[in-house]
Short mmCIF file of C-alpha atoms in Angstrom, two decimals:
data_model
loop_
_atom_site.label_atom_id
_atom_site.label_comp_id
_atom_site.label_asym_id
_atom_site.label_seq_id
_atom_site.Cartn_x
_atom_site.Cartn_y
_atom_site.Cartn_z
CA MET A 12 -46.90 -67.66 -78.46
CA SER A 13 -43.87 -69.12 -80.22
CA LYS A 14 -44.51 -72.51 -78.62
CA GLN A 15 -47.65 -72.93 -80.69
CA ARG A 16 -45.91 -72.93 -84.03
CA LEU A 17 -45.07 -76.04 -85.94
CA LYS A 18 -41.79 -77.66 -84.88
CA SER A 19 -38.90 -76.94 -87.23
CA GLU A 20 -38.37 -80.61 -88.07
CA LEU A 21 -41.96 -80.78 -89.32
CA PHE A 22 -41.23 -77.78 -91.54
CA GLN A 23 -38.13 -79.53 -92.84
CA ALA A 24 -40.05 -82.75 -93.48
CA LEU A 25 -42.63 -80.83 -95.48
CA GLN A 26 -39.97 -79.14 -97.56
CA GLU A 27 -38.24 -82.42 -98.35
CA ARG A 28 -41.48 -84.10 -99.26
CA TYR A 29 -42.72 -81.45 -101.67
CA ALA A 30 -39.56 -79.73 -102.95
CA PRO A 31 -39.28 -77.82 -105.23
CA ASP A 32 -42.98 -76.88 -105.14
CA LEU A 33 -42.88 -75.87 -101.50
CA GLN A 34 -40.63 -73.27 -99.89
CA LEU A 35 -40.19 -72.09 -96.34
CA ILE A 36 -40.46 -68.34 -95.95
CA GLY A 37 -40.30 -65.88 -93.06
CA GLU A 38 -39.02 -66.31 -89.55
CA ASP A 39 -40.40 -66.44 -86.03
CA PHE A 40 -44.15 -65.73 -85.97
CA GLN A 41 -44.05 -64.91 -89.69
CA GLN A 42 -42.87 -68.38 -90.67
CA ALA A 43 -44.97 -69.88 -93.44
CA VAL A 44 -44.86 -72.30 -96.33
CA LEU A 45 -45.29 -71.10 -99.89
CA ILE A 46 -46.88 -73.61 -102.25
CA GLU A 47 -47.21 -73.77 -106.03
CA PRO A 48 -50.92 -73.40 -106.92
CA GLY A 49 -50.97 -76.73 -108.78
CA ARG A 50 -50.15 -78.72 -105.66
CA LEU A 51 -52.20 -76.77 -103.14
CA LEU A 52 -54.99 -79.29 -102.62
CA GLU A 53 -52.58 -82.21 -102.45
CA VAL A 54 -50.43 -80.55 -99.75
CA LEU A 55 -53.40 -79.30 -97.74
CA ALA A 56 -55.06 -82.71 -97.79
CA TYR A 57 -51.83 -84.20 -96.48
CA LEU A 58 -51.53 -81.54 -93.76
CA LYS A 59 -55.09 -82.17 -92.67
CA ALA A 60 -54.90 -85.95 -92.54
CA ASP A 61 -51.30 -86.81 -91.57
CA ALA A 62 -50.84 -87.85 -87.95
CA ALA A 63 -47.87 -85.54 -87.39
CA TYR A 64 -49.78 -82.43 -88.53
CA GLN A 65 -53.54 -82.98 -88.08
CA LEU A 66 -54.32 -79.38 -89.06
CA ASN A 67 -58.06 -79.90 -88.86
CA HIS A 68 -59.23 -76.32 -88.32
CA LEU A 69 -59.07 -73.69 -91.04
CA SER A 70 -58.94 -70.63 -88.83
CA ASN A 71 -58.67 -67.96 -91.46
CA LEU A 72 -58.53 -67.58 -95.22
CA THR A 73 -57.80 -64.32 -96.95
CA ALA A 74 -56.00 -62.71 -99.86
CA VAL A 75 -53.59 -59.81 -100.26
CA ASP A 76 -53.14 -57.76 -103.41
CA TYR A 77 -49.42 -57.21 -104.13
CA LYS A 78 -50.18 -55.61 -107.51
CA ASP A 79 -48.13 -58.11 -109.61
CA TYR A 80 -49.66 -61.08 -107.89
CA TYR A 81 -52.28 -62.05 -105.33
CA GLU A 82 -51.23 -63.94 -102.25
CA MET A 83 -53.70 -66.33 -100.69
CA VAL A 84 -53.12 -66.91 -96.97
CA TYR A 85 -54.46 -69.93 -95.07
CA HIS A 86 -54.10 -70.07 -91.30
CA LEU A 87 -54.42 -73.65 -90.16
CA TYR A 88 -54.63 -74.95 -86.63
CA SER A 89 -54.60 -78.41 -85.13
CA LEU A 90 -56.93 -78.92 -82.17
CA PRO A 91 -55.49 -82.27 -81.10
CA LEU A 92 -51.81 -81.24 -81.41
CA LYS A 93 -52.18 -77.52 -80.61
CA GLN A 94 -49.95 -76.34 -83.43
CA SER A 95 -50.54 -73.85 -86.19
CA LEU A 96 -49.23 -73.31 -89.68
CA THR A 97 -49.54 -70.51 -92.21
CA VAL A 98 -49.78 -71.60 -95.84
CA LYS A 99 -49.35 -69.10 -98.65
CA LEU A 100 -49.88 -69.29 -102.35
CA ARG A 101 -49.17 -66.78 -105.08
CA CYS A 102 -51.24 -66.44 -108.20
CA ASP A 103 -50.62 -64.16 -111.11
CA ALA A 104 -52.65 -60.94 -111.12
CA SER A 105 -53.81 -61.52 -114.71
CA LEU A 106 -55.06 -65.01 -113.85
CA ALA A 107 -56.60 -64.42 -110.39
CA GLN A 108 -57.72 -68.00 -110.04
CA VAL A 109 -56.95 -70.58 -107.36
CA PRO A 110 -58.42 -73.96 -106.40
CA SER A 111 -61.14 -73.93 -103.78
CA VAL A 112 -60.47 -75.67 -100.46
CA THR A 113 -64.16 -76.11 -99.61
CA GLY A 114 -63.79 -79.84 -100.27
CA LEU A 115 -61.30 -80.10 -97.41
CA TRP A 116 -62.76 -77.55 -95.04
CA PRO A 117 -66.42 -76.67 -95.63
CA SER A 118 -65.78 -73.63 -93.42
CA ALA A 119 -63.95 -72.03 -96.37
CA ASP A 120 -67.29 -71.51 -98.15
CA PHE A 121 -68.18 -68.01 -96.91
CA GLN A 122 -64.56 -66.94 -96.65
CA GLU A 123 -63.84 -67.77 -100.28
CA ARG A 124 -67.01 -66.02 -101.33
CA GLU A 125 -65.84 -62.97 -99.40
CA VAL A 126 -62.44 -63.04 -101.10
CA TYR A 127 -64.15 -63.44 -104.47
CA ASP A 128 -66.50 -60.57 -103.69
CA LEU A 129 -63.96 -58.06 -102.40
CA MET A 130 -60.72 -59.15 -104.10
CA GLY A 131 -62.02 -60.72 -107.31
CA ILE A 132 -60.22 -64.05 -107.09
CA THR A 133 -62.07 -66.98 -108.65
CA PHE A 134 -62.08 -70.28 -106.80
CA THR A 135 -62.35 -73.28 -109.07
CA GLY A 136 -64.52 -76.01 -107.62
CA HIS A 137 -66.44 -73.79 -105.21
CA PRO A 138 -70.06 -74.98 -105.02
CA GLN A 139 -71.73 -71.57 -105.39
CA LEU A 140 -69.30 -68.77 -105.99
CA ARG A 141 -71.27 -65.53 -105.86
CA ARG A 142 -70.97 -62.22 -104.06
CA ILE A 143 -71.70 -62.27 -100.37
CA LEU A 144 -71.40 -58.74 -98.95
CA LEU A 145 -71.84 -56.45 -101.94
CA PRO A 146 -74.85 -56.32 -104.28
CA ASP A 147 -74.79 -58.82 -107.13
CA ASP A 148 -74.53 -56.04 -109.73
CA PHE A 149 -71.59 -54.25 -108.07
CA PRO A 150 -69.11 -53.48 -110.84
CA ASP A 151 -65.71 -53.91 -109.15
CA HIS A 152 -63.74 -55.60 -106.39
CA PRO A 153 -62.98 -52.87 -103.82
CA LEU A 154 -60.13 -54.48 -101.89
CA ARG A 155 -57.94 -54.49 -104.99
CA LYS A 156 -55.24 -51.83 -104.89
CA SER A 157 -56.30 -50.66 -108.34
CA TYR A 158 -59.82 -49.88 -107.13
CA GLU A 159 -60.76 -46.25 -107.45
CA PHE A 160 -63.53 -44.85 -105.37
CA ASN A 161 -65.80 -42.60 -107.42
CA PRO A 162 -68.50 -41.22 -105.20
CA VAL A 163 -71.62 -40.08 -106.94
CA GLU A 164 -72.01 -36.36 -106.35
CA GLU A 165 -75.13 -35.41 -104.57
CA LYS A 166 -77.39 -33.00 -106.38
CA GLY A 167 -79.22 -30.08 -104.85
CA MET B 21 -103.51 -86.93 -103.02
CA PRO B 22 -103.32 -83.13 -103.37
CA LYS B 23 -100.14 -81.76 -104.88
CA THR B 24 -97.98 -79.62 -102.60
CA GLN B 25 -95.09 -77.34 -103.35
CA THR B 26 -92.53 -75.44 -101.30
CA TYR B 27 -92.60 -71.67 -101.03
CA THR B 28 -90.10 -68.96 -100.19
CA LEU B 29 -90.40 -66.65 -97.21
CA ASN B 30 -88.07 -63.80 -96.35
CA MET B 31 -87.21 -63.22 -92.72
CA GLY B 32 -85.60 -59.83 -92.39
CA PRO B 33 -83.65 -57.68 -93.02
CA GLN B 34 -86.15 -55.77 -90.88
CA HIS B 35 -87.12 -58.31 -88.28
CA PRO B 36 -86.80 -58.08 -84.51
CA SER B 37 -85.38 -61.59 -84.11
CA THR B 38 -82.52 -61.32 -86.57
CA HIS B 39 -80.51 -59.09 -84.20
CA GLY B 40 -79.82 -56.47 -86.79
CA VAL B 41 -80.08 -56.44 -90.53
CA LEU B 42 -79.77 -60.10 -91.39
CA GLN B 43 -82.01 -61.53 -94.06
CA VAL B 44 -82.79 -65.22 -94.03
CA VAL B 45 -84.34 -66.54 -97.24
CA MET B 46 -86.30 -69.60 -96.22
CA GLU B 47 -87.72 -72.28 -98.43
CA LEU B 48 -90.62 -73.84 -96.57
CA ASP B 49 -92.64 -76.99 -96.90
CA GLY B 50 -95.66 -76.03 -94.86
CA GLU B 51 -94.20 -75.22 -91.45
CA ARG B 52 -91.00 -77.15 -92.06
CA VAL B 53 -87.78 -75.52 -93.22
CA VAL B 54 -86.24 -76.97 -96.37
CA GLN B 55 -83.50 -74.36 -96.60
CA ALA B 56 -82.57 -71.23 -94.65
CA ILE B 57 -80.00 -69.18 -96.54
CA PRO B 58 -78.54 -66.16 -94.72
CA GLN B 59 -78.06 -63.05 -96.86
CA MET B 60 -75.77 -60.43 -95.42
CA GLY B 61 -74.17 -57.18 -96.47
CA TYR B 62 -76.81 -54.71 -95.34
CA LEU B 63 -74.37 -53.28 -92.79
CA HIS B 64 -71.21 -53.60 -94.87
CA ARG B 65 -69.05 -50.54 -94.31
CA GLY B 66 -65.83 -51.65 -95.92
CA ILE B 67 -63.85 -51.49 -92.71
CA GLU B 68 -61.01 -53.55 -94.20
CA LYS B 69 -60.61 -51.04 -97.02
CA LEU B 70 -60.92 -48.10 -94.63
CA ALA B 71 -58.08 -49.55 -92.56
CA GLU B 72 -55.71 -49.08 -95.48
CA SER B 73 -56.15 -45.31 -95.28
CA ARG B 74 -55.90 -45.01 -91.47
CA THR B 75 -52.85 -45.18 -89.23
CA TYR B 76 -52.48 -48.15 -86.91
CA ALA B 77 -53.79 -46.24 -83.89
CA GLN B 78 -56.63 -44.66 -85.86
CA PHE B 79 -58.06 -48.07 -86.61
CA ILE B 80 -58.86 -48.85 -82.95
CA PRO B 81 -62.25 -47.04 -82.97
CA TYR B 82 -63.26 -49.10 -86.03
CA THR B 83 -62.74 -52.29 -84.06
CA ASP B 84 -65.31 -51.02 -81.54
CA ARG B 85 -67.85 -51.13 -84.32
CA LEU B 86 -67.30 -54.74 -85.34
CA ASP B 87 -68.88 -56.75 -82.54
CA TYR B 88 -70.34 -53.72 -80.84
CA VAL B 89 -71.48 -55.46 -77.68
CA SER B 90 -68.00 -56.76 -76.90
CA SER B 91 -65.79 -53.89 -77.99
CA MET B 92 -63.17 -54.52 -75.31
CA GLY B 93 -62.46 -57.90 -76.83
CA ASN B 94 -62.10 -56.38 -80.29
CA ASN B 95 -59.75 -53.68 -78.98
CA LEU B 96 -57.71 -56.35 -77.25
CA GLY B 97 -57.44 -58.57 -80.32
CA TYR B 98 -56.37 -55.74 -82.60
CA CYS B 99 -53.88 -54.16 -80.18
CA GLN B 100 -52.24 -57.49 -79.41
CA THR B 101 -51.84 -58.14 -83.14
CA ILE B 102 -49.98 -54.88 -83.65
CA GLU B 103 -47.95 -55.44 -80.47
CA LYS B 104 -46.92 -58.85 -81.80
CA LEU B 105 -45.73 -57.16 -84.98
CA LEU B 106 -43.89 -54.45 -83.01
CA GLU B 107 -42.63 -56.95 -80.41
CA LEU B 108 -43.77 -54.66 -77.62
CA ASP B 109 -43.82 -55.61 -73.96
CA ILE B 110 -46.88 -54.53 -72.04
CA PRO B 111 -46.74 -53.35 -68.39
CA GLU B 112 -48.10 -55.89 -65.93
CA ARG B 113 -50.84 -53.63 -64.62
CA ALA B 114 -52.12 -53.02 -68.14
CA GLU B 115 -52.22 -56.77 -68.81
CA TYR B 116 -54.36 -57.33 -65.74
CA LEU B 117 -56.65 -54.41 -66.54
CA ARG B 118 -57.10 -55.83 -70.05
CA VAL B 119 -58.18 -59.18 -68.65
CA ILE B 120 -60.59 -57.52 -66.22
CA MET B 121 -62.17 -55.50 -69.03
CA ALA B 122 -62.32 -58.36 -71.51
CA GLU B 123 -63.96 -60.72 -69.04
CA LEU B 124 -66.43 -58.12 -67.76
CA ASN B 125 -67.30 -57.53 -71.38
CA ARG B 126 -67.81 -61.25 -71.90
CA ILE B 127 -70.34 -61.23 -69.08
CA ALA B 128 -72.07 -58.18 -70.57
CA SER B 129 -72.16 -59.82 -73.99
CA HIS B 130 -73.54 -63.09 -72.66
CA LEU B 131 -76.17 -61.14 -70.74
CA ILE B 132 -77.31 -59.73 -74.09
CA PHE B 133 -77.31 -63.27 -75.44
CA MET B 134 -79.47 -64.45 -72.56
CA SER B 135 -81.82 -61.50 -72.95
CA SER B 136 -82.24 -62.03 -76.66
CA VAL B 137 -82.90 -65.75 -76.23
CA ALA B 138 -85.57 -64.83 -73.72
CA ILE B 139 -87.29 -62.18 -75.80
CA ASP B 140 -87.05 -64.17 -79.03
CA LEU B 141 -88.96 -66.96 -77.33
CA GLY B 142 -91.52 -64.55 -75.93
CA ALA B 143 -90.18 -64.09 -72.40
CA THR B 144 -90.13 -60.30 -72.21
CA THR B 145 -89.45 -60.23 -68.48
CA GLY B 146 -86.34 -62.38 -68.91
CA MET B 147 -84.93 -59.78 -71.22
CA MET B 148 -85.43 -57.02 -68.67
CA PHE B 149 -83.34 -58.83 -66.05
CA GLY B 150 -80.40 -59.28 -68.39
CA PHE B 151 -80.38 -55.68 -69.55
CA ARG B 152 -80.81 -54.38 -66.01
CA ASP B 153 -77.70 -56.14 -64.80
CA ARG B 154 -75.66 -55.44 -67.91
CA GLU B 155 -76.15 -51.78 -67.05
CA ARG B 156 -73.99 -52.32 -63.98
CA ILE B 157 -71.09 -53.43 -66.19
CA LEU B 158 -71.62 -50.54 -68.60
CA ASP B 159 -71.41 -48.19 -65.59
CA LEU B 160 -68.06 -49.75 -64.70
CA PHE B 161 -66.77 -49.18 -68.23
CA ASP B 162 -68.13 -45.65 -68.12
CA MET B 163 -66.02 -45.04 -65.00
CA ALA B 164 -62.92 -46.44 -66.66
CA CYS B 165 -63.13 -44.77 -70.05
CA GLY B 166 -66.21 -42.58 -70.30
CA ALA B 167 -67.98 -44.68 -72.92
CA ARG B 168 -70.76 -47.20 -72.58
CA LEU B 169 -70.42 -49.07 -75.86
CA THR B 170 -67.52 -47.94 -78.04
CA TYR B 171 -64.69 -47.97 -75.56
CA SER B 172 -61.37 -47.74 -77.45
CA TYR B 173 -59.96 -48.27 -73.96
CA ILE B 174 -57.30 -50.82 -74.83
CA ARG B 175 -54.56 -49.14 -76.83
CA ILE B 176 -51.40 -50.28 -78.58
CA GLY B 177 -48.95 -50.63 -75.70
CA GLY B 178 -51.37 -50.85 -72.80
CA VAL B 179 -54.61 -49.19 -71.84
CA ARG B 180 -55.61 -45.56 -72.28
CA GLU B 181 -55.49 -44.56 -68.62
CA ASP B 182 -55.54 -46.12 -65.21
CA VAL B 183 -58.93 -46.90 -63.70
CA PRO B 184 -60.21 -44.47 -61.03
CA PRO B 185 -60.15 -45.65 -57.38
CA GLU B 186 -63.93 -46.05 -57.23
CA PHE B 187 -63.78 -48.56 -60.11
CA MET B 188 -62.22 -51.17 -57.83
CA ALA B 189 -64.88 -50.88 -55.17
CA ALA B 190 -67.68 -50.89 -57.73
CA THR B 191 -66.28 -53.95 -59.51
CA ARG B 192 -65.92 -55.79 -56.20
CA GLN B 193 -69.50 -54.90 -55.39
CA PHE B 194 -70.68 -56.16 -58.77
CA LEU B 195 -68.81 -59.44 -58.31
CA ALA B 196 -70.33 -59.82 -54.86
CA ASP B 197 -73.81 -59.33 -56.29
CA PHE B 198 -73.26 -61.46 -59.37
CA PRO B 199 -73.94 -64.94 -57.87
CA GLU B 200 -77.32 -63.70 -56.75
CA MET B 201 -78.06 -62.35 -60.22
CA LEU B 202 -77.10 -65.67 -61.80
CA ALA B 203 -79.31 -67.54 -59.36
CA GLU B 204 -82.14 -65.26 -60.38
CA TYR B 205 -81.62 -65.99 -64.09
CA HIS B 206 -81.52 -69.69 -63.43
CA GLU B 207 -84.70 -69.49 -61.42
CA LEU B 208 -86.44 -67.34 -63.99
CA LEU B 209 -85.18 -68.82 -67.26
CA THR B 210 -83.12 -71.99 -66.91
CA GLY B 211 -85.71 -73.54 -64.66
CA ASN B 212 -88.56 -72.43 -66.88
CA GLU B 213 -90.30 -75.41 -68.41
CA ILE B 214 -91.46 -73.58 -71.53
CA LEU B 215 -87.94 -72.36 -72.31
CA TYR B 216 -86.53 -75.81 -71.67
CA HIS B 217 -88.92 -77.53 -74.03
CA ARG B 218 -88.44 -74.88 -76.71
CA LEU B 219 -84.66 -75.31 -76.66
CA ARG B 220 -84.01 -78.92 -75.70
CA GLY B 221 -83.38 -81.27 -78.62
CA SER B 222 -83.86 -78.76 -81.43
CA GLY B 223 -81.15 -77.30 -83.63
CA VAL B 224 -78.66 -80.10 -83.14
CA ILE B 225 -75.18 -80.08 -84.70
CA SER B 226 -72.57 -82.71 -83.91
CA GLY B 227 -69.09 -81.78 -82.65
CA PRO B 228 -67.07 -82.97 -85.67
CA ARG B 229 -69.48 -81.36 -88.11
CA ALA B 230 -69.51 -78.09 -86.14
CA LEU B 231 -65.74 -77.93 -86.37
CA GLU B 232 -65.74 -78.75 -90.08
CA ILE B 233 -68.21 -76.02 -90.86
CA GLY B 234 -66.18 -73.47 -88.92
CA LEU B 235 -68.20 -72.91 -85.76
CA THR B 236 -66.09 -71.49 -82.96
CA GLY B 237 -66.65 -70.15 -79.49
CA ALA B 238 -69.46 -71.20 -77.22
CA SER B 239 -71.47 -72.63 -80.13
CA LEU B 240 -68.67 -75.11 -80.87
CA ARG B 241 -68.15 -75.98 -77.22
CA ALA B 242 -71.86 -76.68 -76.87
CA SER B 243 -71.28 -79.56 -79.29
CA GLY B 244 -68.68 -80.99 -76.94
CA VAL B 245 -65.47 -79.80 -78.66
CA ASP B 246 -63.01 -78.56 -76.06
CA TYR B 247 -61.56 -75.58 -77.89
CA ASP B 248 -61.10 -72.28 -76.11
CA ILE B 249 -58.20 -70.14 -77.33
CA ARG B 250 -57.68 -68.84 -73.79
CA LYS B 251 -56.63 -72.40 -72.94
CA ALA B 252 -55.40 -73.76 -76.27
CA GLU B 253 -53.17 -70.85 -77.23
CA PRO B 254 -53.13 -68.49 -74.22
CA TYR B 255 -52.67 -64.87 -75.25
CA GLY B 256 -51.71 -62.03 -72.92
CA ILE B 257 -51.58 -63.42 -69.39
CA TYR B 258 -54.47 -65.90 -69.61
CA ASP B 259 -52.19 -68.78 -68.65
CA ARG B 260 -52.06 -67.35 -65.11
CA PHE B 261 -55.74 -67.80 -64.34
CA ASP B 262 -57.59 -70.79 -63.09
CA PHE B 263 -60.89 -71.35 -64.89
CA CYS B 264 -62.94 -74.11 -66.48
CA VAL B 265 -64.18 -74.37 -70.06
CA PRO B 266 -67.84 -75.42 -69.92
CA LEU B 267 -68.81 -77.98 -72.56
CA GLY B 268 -72.14 -79.21 -73.86
CA GLN B 269 -72.95 -82.73 -74.97
CA THR B 270 -75.53 -82.76 -77.72
CA GLY B 271 -74.98 -79.42 -79.46
CA ASP B 272 -78.63 -78.41 -79.39
CA ASN B 273 -80.10 -75.00 -78.58
CA TRP B 274 -80.29 -75.85 -74.92
CA ASP B 275 -76.57 -76.68 -74.71
CA ARG B 276 -75.65 -73.48 -76.49
CA TYR B 277 -77.69 -71.62 -73.87
CA ARG B 278 -76.26 -73.51 -70.91
CA VAL B 279 -72.63 -73.20 -72.00
CA ARG B 280 -72.87 -69.42 -72.16
CA MET B 281 -74.62 -69.24 -68.81
CA GLU B 282 -71.79 -71.24 -67.26
CA GLU B 283 -69.16 -69.13 -69.00
CA MET B 284 -70.42 -66.04 -67.23
CA LYS B 285 -69.63 -67.68 -63.90
CA GLU B 286 -66.12 -68.57 -65.05
CA SER B 287 -65.53 -65.04 -66.32
CA ALA B 288 -66.57 -63.59 -62.97
CA GLY B 289 -64.03 -65.91 -61.37
CA ILE B 290 -61.28 -64.65 -63.70
CA VAL B 291 -62.13 -61.02 -62.89
CA THR B 292 -61.92 -61.80 -59.17
CA GLN B 293 -58.51 -63.42 -59.60
CA ALA B 294 -57.27 -60.52 -61.71
CA LEU B 295 -58.45 -57.95 -59.16
CA ASP B 296 -56.71 -59.84 -56.36
CA ALA B 297 -53.44 -60.01 -58.28
CA LEU B 298 -53.57 -56.53 -59.82
CA PRO B 299 -50.09 -54.99 -59.40
CA ASP B 300 -49.25 -51.28 -59.20
CA GLY B 301 -47.28 -49.58 -61.91
CA PRO B 302 -47.62 -47.92 -65.29
CA VAL B 303 -50.46 -48.82 -67.63
CA MET B 304 -48.77 -47.85 -70.90
CA ALA B 305 -45.54 -49.04 -72.48
CA LYS B 306 -43.16 -46.59 -74.14
CA VAL B 307 -44.63 -46.48 -77.61
CA PRO B 308 -43.31 -44.16 -80.32
CA LYS B 309 -45.67 -41.37 -81.31
CA VAL B 310 -45.57 -42.49 -84.93
CA LEU B 311 -46.02 -46.24 -85.27
CA LYS B 312 -44.14 -47.80 -88.15
CA PRO B 313 -44.10 -51.58 -87.74
CA PRO B 314 -41.39 -53.44 -89.65
CA PRO B 315 -42.51 -54.91 -92.99
CA GLY B 316 -44.10 -58.31 -92.62
CA ASP B 317 -47.38 -59.94 -91.75
CA VAL B 318 -48.93 -61.22 -88.57
CA TYR B 319 -52.00 -63.22 -87.59
CA HIS B 320 -53.30 -63.21 -84.07
CA ARG B 321 -56.52 -64.55 -82.65
CA ILE B 322 -58.34 -64.32 -79.36
CA GLU B 323 -61.40 -65.88 -77.80
CA ASN B 324 -64.15 -63.30 -78.11
CA PRO B 325 -67.62 -63.89 -76.65
CA ARG B 326 -68.84 -64.94 -80.11
CA GLY B 327 -65.91 -67.13 -81.03
CA GLU B 328 -62.50 -66.91 -82.57
CA LEU B 329 -61.66 -63.33 -83.50
CA GLY B 330 -58.55 -63.05 -85.66
CA PHE B 331 -56.69 -60.13 -87.19
CA TYR B 332 -54.37 -60.54 -90.14
CA VAL B 333 -52.23 -57.45 -90.71
CA VAL B 334 -49.70 -56.86 -93.49
CA SER B 335 -47.25 -54.02 -92.90
CA ASP B 336 -45.14 -52.42 -95.62
CA GLY B 337 -43.17 -50.37 -93.10
CA SER B 338 -45.28 -47.24 -93.48
CA VAL B 339 -47.64 -45.65 -90.95
CA LYS B 340 -50.69 -47.39 -92.42
CA PRO B 341 -51.44 -51.10 -92.77
CA TYR B 342 -50.97 -52.40 -96.31
CA ARG B 343 -53.78 -54.87 -95.76
CA LEU B 344 -55.92 -55.70 -92.78
CA HIS B 345 -58.28 -58.62 -92.58
CA VAL B 346 -60.58 -59.50 -89.72
CA ARG B 347 -61.65 -63.09 -89.14
CA ARG B 348 -65.09 -62.45 -87.71
CA PRO B 349 -66.58 -65.34 -85.74
CA SER B 350 -70.22 -64.34 -86.32
CA PHE B 351 -69.71 -64.31 -90.09
CA ILE B 352 -68.27 -67.80 -90.21
CA ASN B 353 -70.65 -69.18 -87.58
CA LEU B 354 -73.58 -68.20 -89.82
CA GLN B 355 -72.50 -70.95 -92.24
CA ALA B 356 -74.01 -73.42 -89.83
CA LEU B 357 -77.46 -71.79 -89.93
CA ASN B 358 -78.74 -73.54 -93.04
CA GLU B 359 -77.58 -76.94 -91.93
CA ILE B 360 -78.94 -76.63 -88.40
CA CYS B 361 -82.31 -75.30 -89.52
CA GLN B 362 -83.12 -77.93 -92.17
CA GLY B 363 -86.16 -79.91 -91.09
CA LEU B 364 -87.00 -77.68 -88.15
CA LEU B 365 -90.25 -75.83 -87.67
CA ILE B 366 -90.16 -72.22 -88.80
CA ALA B 367 -90.63 -71.00 -85.22
CA ASP B 368 -87.44 -72.77 -84.19
CA VAL B 369 -85.37 -70.83 -86.72
CA VAL B 370 -85.73 -67.90 -84.34
CA ALA B 371 -84.43 -70.04 -81.49
CA VAL B 372 -81.46 -71.23 -83.56
CA LEU B 373 -80.62 -67.66 -84.57
CA ALA B 374 -80.79 -66.60 -80.94
CA THR B 375 -78.50 -69.35 -79.68
CA LEU B 376 -76.01 -69.03 -82.57
CA ASP B 377 -75.89 -65.37 -81.53
CA PRO B 378 -74.62 -63.66 -84.68
CA LEU B 379 -74.03 -59.93 -84.48
CA MET B 380 -74.46 -58.06 -87.72
CA GLY B 381 -71.82 -55.41 -87.06
CA GLU B 382 -69.31 -58.20 -87.12
CA VAL B 383 -70.87 -60.29 -89.89
CA ASP B 384 -70.78 -57.45 -92.39
CA CYS B 385 -67.61 -55.64 -91.25
#
C-alpha cells in the first residue's frame, strides 16, 4: 500500500512552495499535509490541476472533533497517476467555519452537508448548506464530543 | 396558449422502487422531470457515533448493517483498516478465504441489482431468477458462518473460523453451474427487447462529469472511466488474480446494467482462482485479546459492489476509536441522481434509481 502514496520529493516541493502555511505531518501511511485555512482553496486547486499531482478525485471528506479545534480531513486520489494524498486543516472550535471545496470537486456537496449536519462546521461558499441526515429542526450536532444524549423517558 | 406550471411529487419514502426508505422530491413539468432531489435520513442510526462507544472488535457487526446485501465487503474494509493501523500480518489462508467471500458476495449483490432492475421495470419473472440463484450463495455463507445476511465472518486478524469441508465442494458446484445461470439471465433479460429499449440511451452521464460528481464503482465504469480499486490500489492479495475490469461507453442505464452483469463473470473467475490456490494453514493471526491500536489515524478503501467504501479511523490509544467515519459509496453516488434525471420521463426515474443501485442502509449509516 505504501507505493500508492505521494513521492517524498513531491511532498518537499509542496512544502517549499507554500511554506510557512503548509506543514508535513505524520509518517508512513499517516503522512499528510496540514494547511492554514486561508490558503486551502489555493493549495487544493493547485493539487488538482498541476501535472505532477493531478489529484482529481476527492475520495473522502470528513471532520474530527479534538475539543480545542476541529480537523478537516480530505483524502485525495489521482486516477491518472495512481497516487494519494491526505490534506488536513485545523479550525478553531469557537469559529467552526471553513471554506467549501464544492467549487473544485462537486462531489463534496453531500459530504460537506453531512459534516455540517453532524459536526456543526459551516462551509462558506457551499451552494445549499442544510441538514442532510437529521431533521431540519434537530437542535444539536451529535458527532461533537460535547454532545450529550438525553433520551426522552417513555411514559406508561 | 394555456399557461402551465410545474408541480411537486413525492416518491417515497414508502415506495417499492426506492429500495428502502429513500424519498425523492420531484418537480415535474407534465411527465418530464425538472428536478429530482433525494432526501435521506429515514434510516439514520448514528453508527459513527455508536462506534465511539464500542471497542474495535465490537464494531464489526455494525458494518454488516451498512450495505446489508454485501456485508462481507464491509467486514473486509473495516478489518483491513484496523489491521493497517495495527500493522498486522494476515495468514495466507485467511487472505484467500476473504477474497472468496468478498467476490461471492459481489455476485450475490449484483444478482440483487439485476433482480431489482427487472422488477422495477415490470419483469417479475426476472426477479425470481436472480433471487433463486442468490440463495445458493447465501447457503454457502450459511455453511461458513451460520448467517445468511449479517455475517461478521471477517475479523480483525483473519476470519472467524475455517470453512467446513463441504463448503469447498458446494462452491465448486456453484461455480460449475454459474455460466449456465448467466446464460439464462442473458437470454431472459439482456436479450429482452423491452428491457433494452427501456434502458438504452436514457439516464446518460459522461465519464468526466461522473468522476467530478463523485460516482464510483460500476456506475462510474459504465461511463468509461477505468477505475477499480482492486486494480488501481490493490488491497489484500488482489494483485495476485487475473481479471478484467468491464467498462461501458456511453454511461446510460443500459451500460450500468451491462457492466454489472459482466462483473459477475469476472468475480466468478476470481473465486475459481482463489479456490485453486487456497493454501492450508491457520486462518487467524495472533491478535491480542484487548486491541489498543497506537494513536494516529488511518484511511483505507476497498472496491465494494456499490463503489468505493472507505473507513477513516482515529485512534487515541484506548480500546475504542476516537472517531470513525465511513465513506459510503451509495450516499455519494446519490448526488448524481438529480443531474441524471433532469429532462427524463418520470417513469425513467425508476430505471435510473435501479441502475444507480443505492442501498439505504449505507446511505443513511
